[in-house]
Amino acid sequence: MDKSNLIVFMTGASGYIGGSVFTSLLKDGYKEIRVLVRQKEQAEIFKKIGTNVTPVIGSLDDSDQLEKESHNANVVLSTADADHLPSVKAMLKGSSSRHQDKNSPSVFIQTSGTGLLTWQDCFYTQPYDDNNYDDIHKRISITAPHRNVDQWIFDHCPSTNGLMTAIIAPSTIYGIGSGPIKKNSVQVMILALAAVARRKAGYVNPEGYKAQWDNVRIEDVVQLFSLLIDGLLNKSIDHGTNGFYSCCANTHTWGDVAKELGKELKKRGLVDTEEISEFEKQYVDRYLWGENKRQWMDSRGLSNRSKKIGWKPSGKSLFETIPSELDYLISIDYFNKNK
């Protein structure tokens, strides 16, 4: 589809995932890319990027603004917060009204995450298949992370209503992003931050040491976003109730990640030993999401629906990119700024 007459509105363009998706959109020839930012300084950065880029100052709590922007856009991308239901409701209200009022494409993509699959160790013992209806709609608890937002979208945007919606659920994302502001990943690097703070790498609780998570390169997350946007615009892929797409490429254990961080941080003089051990409560509370220990439990998925539309993850593994990510964090003084 020719995109020269299409408008994109997105949240999260100043972040890691959204920023990398934003950079990809610049190559696609959209008429305008409108990005929600919270600060004037961020707006100035986006203003300098291109004549078709328009920063909009606001927040996820500005429901009227989000609804208006979404109504005026053909493609709406929610990449800022997987758990902010009011903003999703506002954006979908705008997208739905556009679909009803105008004879033009209307697409909405919500960014979730496979943190919701950490409930498998309570309710299900096999990896969740994104192409299996029962796995996605019957075996995930409504109290799982992100689930209330995803379920609201499923309930209010069925496959039959014409509005083209999808949910993308990345696993642990790694690699240096390509966005204009935030380029560092989250899960692995906050483990590094906690390790530097106590001068020793580690893991969250003994179960977390053995826990398996899927992972995916940031470039491959961007690849799936591109496939989803094109497929939804062309009305050629599953959407609505069936529009759940996970990004699960490879698998790691948090114990193995801790060992690799210990080795690489020791090389850089940021920890005192390569040995690892369980993080004490003070470090878990300060750096590692505190009581939310489910983020360090098993999370396994199969991305069969994503692969069905042409998604082909490739490139370096999570472990191969840890050295370059650490060097990037050192270059931006990340460890000192986030003590």
XYZ file of C-alpha atoms in Angstrom:
339
model
C 0.000 0.000 0.000
C 1.158 3.524 -0.817
C 1.884 5.212 2.520
C 2.508 8.726 1.236
C -1.003 9.803 2.248
C -1.074 7.992 5.587
C -0.590 9.467 9.058
C 0.926 7.604 12.009
C 0.376 8.487 15.653
C 2.449 6.701 18.264
C 3.211 6.739 21.960
C 6.577 5.641 23.327
C 8.780 6.984 20.528
C 11.209 8.319 23.128
C 11.622 4.811 24.555
C 13.571 1.701 23.615
C 10.975 -0.268 21.637
C 9.004 2.684 20.309
C 12.118 4.616 19.358
C 13.429 1.751 17.266
C 10.030 1.319 15.594
C 9.915 5.080 14.953
C 13.289 4.986 13.186
C 12.003 2.196 10.963
C 8.880 4.203 10.085
C 11.029 7.058 8.780
C 12.057 4.853 5.854
C 8.493 4.014 4.823
C 7.411 7.322 3.296
C 4.493 8.234 5.552
C 2.879 11.630 5.049
C 3.308 12.413 8.742
C 4.520 10.670 11.898
C 3.111 12.243 15.048
C 4.775 11.233 18.326
C 3.586 11.822 21.880
C 6.341 13.156 24.152
C 6.236 14.453 27.710
C 9.007 17.049 27.644
C 9.871 20.062 25.504
C 13.459 18.824 25.262
C 12.237 15.588 23.686
C 10.021 17.536 21.302
C 13.021 19.533 20.091
C 14.914 16.324 19.303
C 12.059 15.002 17.168
C 11.526 18.326 15.394
C 15.049 18.107 13.994
C 14.618 14.610 12.562
C 12.428 15.317 9.550
C 9.770 17.577 8.085
C 7.196 14.784 8.316
C 7.787 14.286 12.073
C 5.509 16.173 14.472
C 6.024 15.932 18.241
C 2.915 16.307 20.390
C 3.513 17.256 24.024
C 1.266 15.389 26.440
C 0.961 12.240 28.513
C -0.881 8.936 28.581
C -3.345 10.512 30.998
C -4.504 13.066 28.395
C -7.408 10.957 27.131
C -9.053 13.652 25.005
C -5.772 14.400 23.254
C -5.059 10.714 22.629
C -8.532 10.166 21.220
C -8.222 13.156 18.876
C -4.765 12.165 17.631
C -5.879 8.577 17.057
C -8.992 9.689 15.190
C -6.829 11.697 12.790
C -4.299 8.903 12.164
C -4.417 5.855 9.917
C -1.929 3.887 12.010
C -1.871 4.107 15.817
C 0.973 2.437 17.713
C 0.855 2.086 21.493
C 4.409 1.329 22.639
C 4.755 3.352 25.855
C 3.106 1.251 28.577
C 1.687 -2.270 28.405
C -0.444 -1.686 31.508
C -2.040 1.737 30.946
C -5.633 0.815 30.149
C -7.119 4.368 30.069
C -4.757 5.425 27.266
C -5.566 2.291 25.260
C -9.287 2.949 25.659
C -8.846 6.542 24.471
C -6.743 5.607 21.447
C -9.074 2.807 20.419
C -12.051 5.127 20.769
C -10.366 7.510 18.347
C -9.358 4.754 15.933
C -12.853 3.265 16.005
C -14.519 6.592 15.272
C -12.166 7.139 12.342
C -13.000 3.713 10.959
C -16.708 4.501 11.189
C -16.518 8.074 9.877
C -13.914 7.901 7.120
C -13.333 5.655 4.154
C -9.640 5.188 4.909
C -7.436 2.621 6.668
C -7.542 2.474 10.470
C -4.987 0.298 12.275
C -4.166 -0.059 15.980
C -1.291 -2.069 17.505
C -0.823 -2.526 21.249
C 2.542 -3.515 22.736
C 2.124 -6.144 25.432
C 4.829 -8.537 26.609
C 5.461 -12.157 27.450
C 5.600 -11.275 31.128
C 1.970 -12.398 30.961
C 3.235 -15.922 30.232
C 4.985 -16.130 33.602
C 1.705 -17.578 34.785
C 2.530 -20.841 33.019
C 4.257 -22.267 36.091
C 0.924 -21.973 37.916
C -1.580 -22.971 35.250
C 0.162 -24.508 32.245
C 3.337 -26.513 31.717
C 3.993 -26.075 27.978
C 5.091 -22.994 25.991
C 2.135 -20.875 24.917
C 1.496 -20.935 21.164
C 0.375 -17.554 19.806
C -1.460 -19.408 17.020
C -3.488 -21.574 19.430
C -6.808 -20.033 20.480
C -7.046 -21.952 23.754
C -3.495 -21.043 24.767
C -4.124 -17.325 24.337
C -7.762 -17.024 25.370
C -8.336 -19.764 27.935
C -5.051 -20.581 29.645
C -3.817 -17.133 30.659
C -5.231 -15.724 33.894
C -6.873 -12.293 33.836
C -4.579 -11.423 36.760
C -1.403 -12.089 34.736
C 0.777 -9.048 33.886
C -0.652 -6.941 31.015
C -3.639 -9.269 30.679
C -6.359 -6.795 31.660
C -5.325 -4.481 28.810
C -5.003 -7.279 26.258
C -8.352 -8.752 27.287
C -10.093 -5.391 26.978
C -8.827 -5.126 23.401
C -9.987 -8.665 22.597
C -13.432 -7.945 24.067
C -13.972 -4.589 22.365
C -12.247 -5.190 19.026
C -13.451 -8.549 17.715
C -12.256 -9.769 14.335
C -15.642 -8.937 12.847
C -15.901 -5.198 13.584
C -13.684 -3.988 10.723
C -11.142 -2.021 12.765
C -7.776 -3.708 12.213
C -6.117 -4.343 15.586
C -3.256 -6.511 16.799
C -1.287 -7.111 19.983
C 2.463 -7.702 19.827
C 4.079 -9.438 22.810
C 7.889 -9.324 22.832
C 9.888 -11.550 25.153
C 13.147 -10.314 26.734
C 14.453 -7.803 24.198
C 18.181 -7.314 23.775
C 20.571 -5.291 21.655
C 21.212 -1.592 21.183
C 18.152 0.219 19.865
C 18.046 2.678 16.973
C 15.721 5.271 18.489
C 16.621 8.949 18.909
C 16.580 8.953 22.730
C 16.657 5.654 24.644
C 18.771 2.893 23.113
C 19.449 0.435 25.952
C 17.443 -2.688 26.713
C 15.786 -3.251 30.081
C 15.713 -6.674 31.725
C 19.309 -7.781 31.231
C 20.722 -4.322 31.822
C 18.930 -3.754 35.135
C 20.523 -7.014 36.275
C 23.834 -5.434 35.294
C 22.910 -2.263 37.187
C 22.136 -4.225 40.354
C 25.373 -6.177 39.932
C 27.463 -3.011 39.651
C 25.733 -1.537 42.697
C 26.706 -4.473 44.920
C 29.932 -5.284 43.020
C 28.743 -8.817 42.235
C 26.386 -10.258 39.609
C 23.408 -12.348 40.608
C 19.828 -13.500 40.167
C 16.442 -13.057 41.836
C 15.638 -16.023 44.124
C 16.718 -19.658 43.510
C 13.731 -20.347 41.261
C 14.714 -17.376 39.133
C 18.203 -18.812 38.669
C 16.737 -21.817 36.840
C 13.864 -19.978 35.163
C 13.700 -19.955 31.366
C 12.684 -16.918 29.328
C 12.470 -16.437 25.602
C 14.385 -13.554 24.064
C 14.455 -11.550 20.840
C 16.689 -8.946 19.174
C 15.331 -5.411 19.040
C 15.759 -5.478 15.244
C 13.478 -8.511 15.048
C 10.820 -6.796 17.152
C 10.916 -3.932 14.657
C 10.663 -6.437 11.809
C 7.451 -7.867 13.276
C 5.975 -4.390 13.770
C 6.581 -3.694 10.072
C 4.934 -6.957 9.041
C 1.940 -6.239 11.266
C 1.457 -2.699 9.979
C 1.588 -3.825 6.352
C -0.617 -6.851 6.969
C -3.248 -4.854 8.845
C -3.280 -2.069 6.260
C -3.783 -4.663 3.534
C -6.285 -6.621 5.664
C -4.349 -9.789 4.927
C -3.481 -11.129 8.404
C -5.253 -12.282 11.563
C -6.534 -9.394 13.660
C -8.912 -8.584 16.496
C -9.635 -11.664 18.602
C -7.055 -13.634 16.620
C -4.533 -10.807 16.400
C -2.059 -11.878 19.086
C 1.566 -12.092 17.925
C 4.460 -13.041 20.191
C 8.178 -12.379 19.598
C 10.020 -15.425 20.918
C 13.221 -16.304 19.060
C 15.605 -18.056 21.472
C 15.693 -19.082 25.135
C 17.923 -18.309 28.120
C 17.988 -18.966 31.842
C 18.536 -16.082 34.227
C 21.316 -18.079 35.850
C 23.239 -18.209 32.569
C 22.659 -14.483 32.040
C 24.019 -13.779 35.532
C 27.152 -15.822 34.796
C 27.787 -13.958 31.539
C 27.250 -10.598 33.220
C 29.640 -11.569 35.999
C 32.339 -12.445 33.490
C 31.910 -9.341 31.315
C 31.496 -6.906 34.217
C 34.629 -8.296 35.879
C 36.583 -7.684 32.652
C 35.511 -4.046 32.820
C 36.334 -3.642 36.500
C 32.705 -3.066 37.461
C 32.407 -6.029 39.848
C 34.949 -7.636 42.163
C 34.414 -11.259 41.142
C 32.973 -13.407 38.361
C 31.102 -15.416 40.966
C 27.337 -14.954 41.237
C 24.810 -15.331 44.044
C 21.218 -14.466 44.890
C 20.547 -10.726 45.139
C 19.696 -9.492 48.610
C 16.290 -7.881 49.154
C 17.692 -4.346 49.123
C 18.944 -4.781 45.548
C 15.775 -6.518 44.389
C 13.673 -3.687 45.801
C 15.914 -0.937 44.438
C 16.695 -2.234 40.950
C 14.751 -5.405 40.103
C 11.046 -4.606 40.430
C 10.799 -5.487 44.103
C 7.973 -7.836 44.950
C 7.189 -8.483 41.277
C 9.320 -11.622 41.254
C 7.186 -13.232 38.568
C 9.207 -11.249 36.035
C 12.055 -13.637 36.864
C 10.040 -16.871 36.602
C 9.483 -19.062 33.532
C 8.084 -17.361 30.424
C 7.939 -19.521 27.313
C 6.085 -18.992 24.059
C 5.908 -20.181 20.456
C 5.651 -17.489 17.772
C 3.890 -19.593 15.161
C 1.342 -16.931 14.201
C 4.148 -14.389 13.800
C 6.152 -16.774 11.632
C 3.035 -17.481 9.577
C 3.079 -13.866 8.329
C 6.767 -14.009 7.421
C 8.586 -13.148 10.645
C 12.138 -14.508 10.545
C 14.257 -13.651 13.591
C 18.000 -13.805 13.004
C 21.331 -12.325 14.033
C 23.440 -12.431 17.181
C 22.269 -14.148 20.347
C 21.521 -12.388 23.625
C 24.836 -13.580 25.055
C 26.802 -12.319 22.048
C 25.421 -8.799 22.481
C 26.042 -8.415 26.227
C 29.590 -7.004 25.754
C 28.494 -4.307 23.296
C 25.481 -3.378 25.420
C 27.660 -2.998 28.507
C 30.140 -0.865 26.579
C 27.296 1.346 25.388
C 26.021 1.782 28.947
C 29.503 2.734 30.092
C 29.747 5.276 27.257
C 26.574 7.058 28.445
C 27.575 6.824 32.138
C 24.486 4.689 32.808
C 25.785 3.006 35.946
C 26.689 6.258 37.697
C 23.510 8.049 36.651
C 21.271 5.242 37.925
C 22.928 4.325 41.225
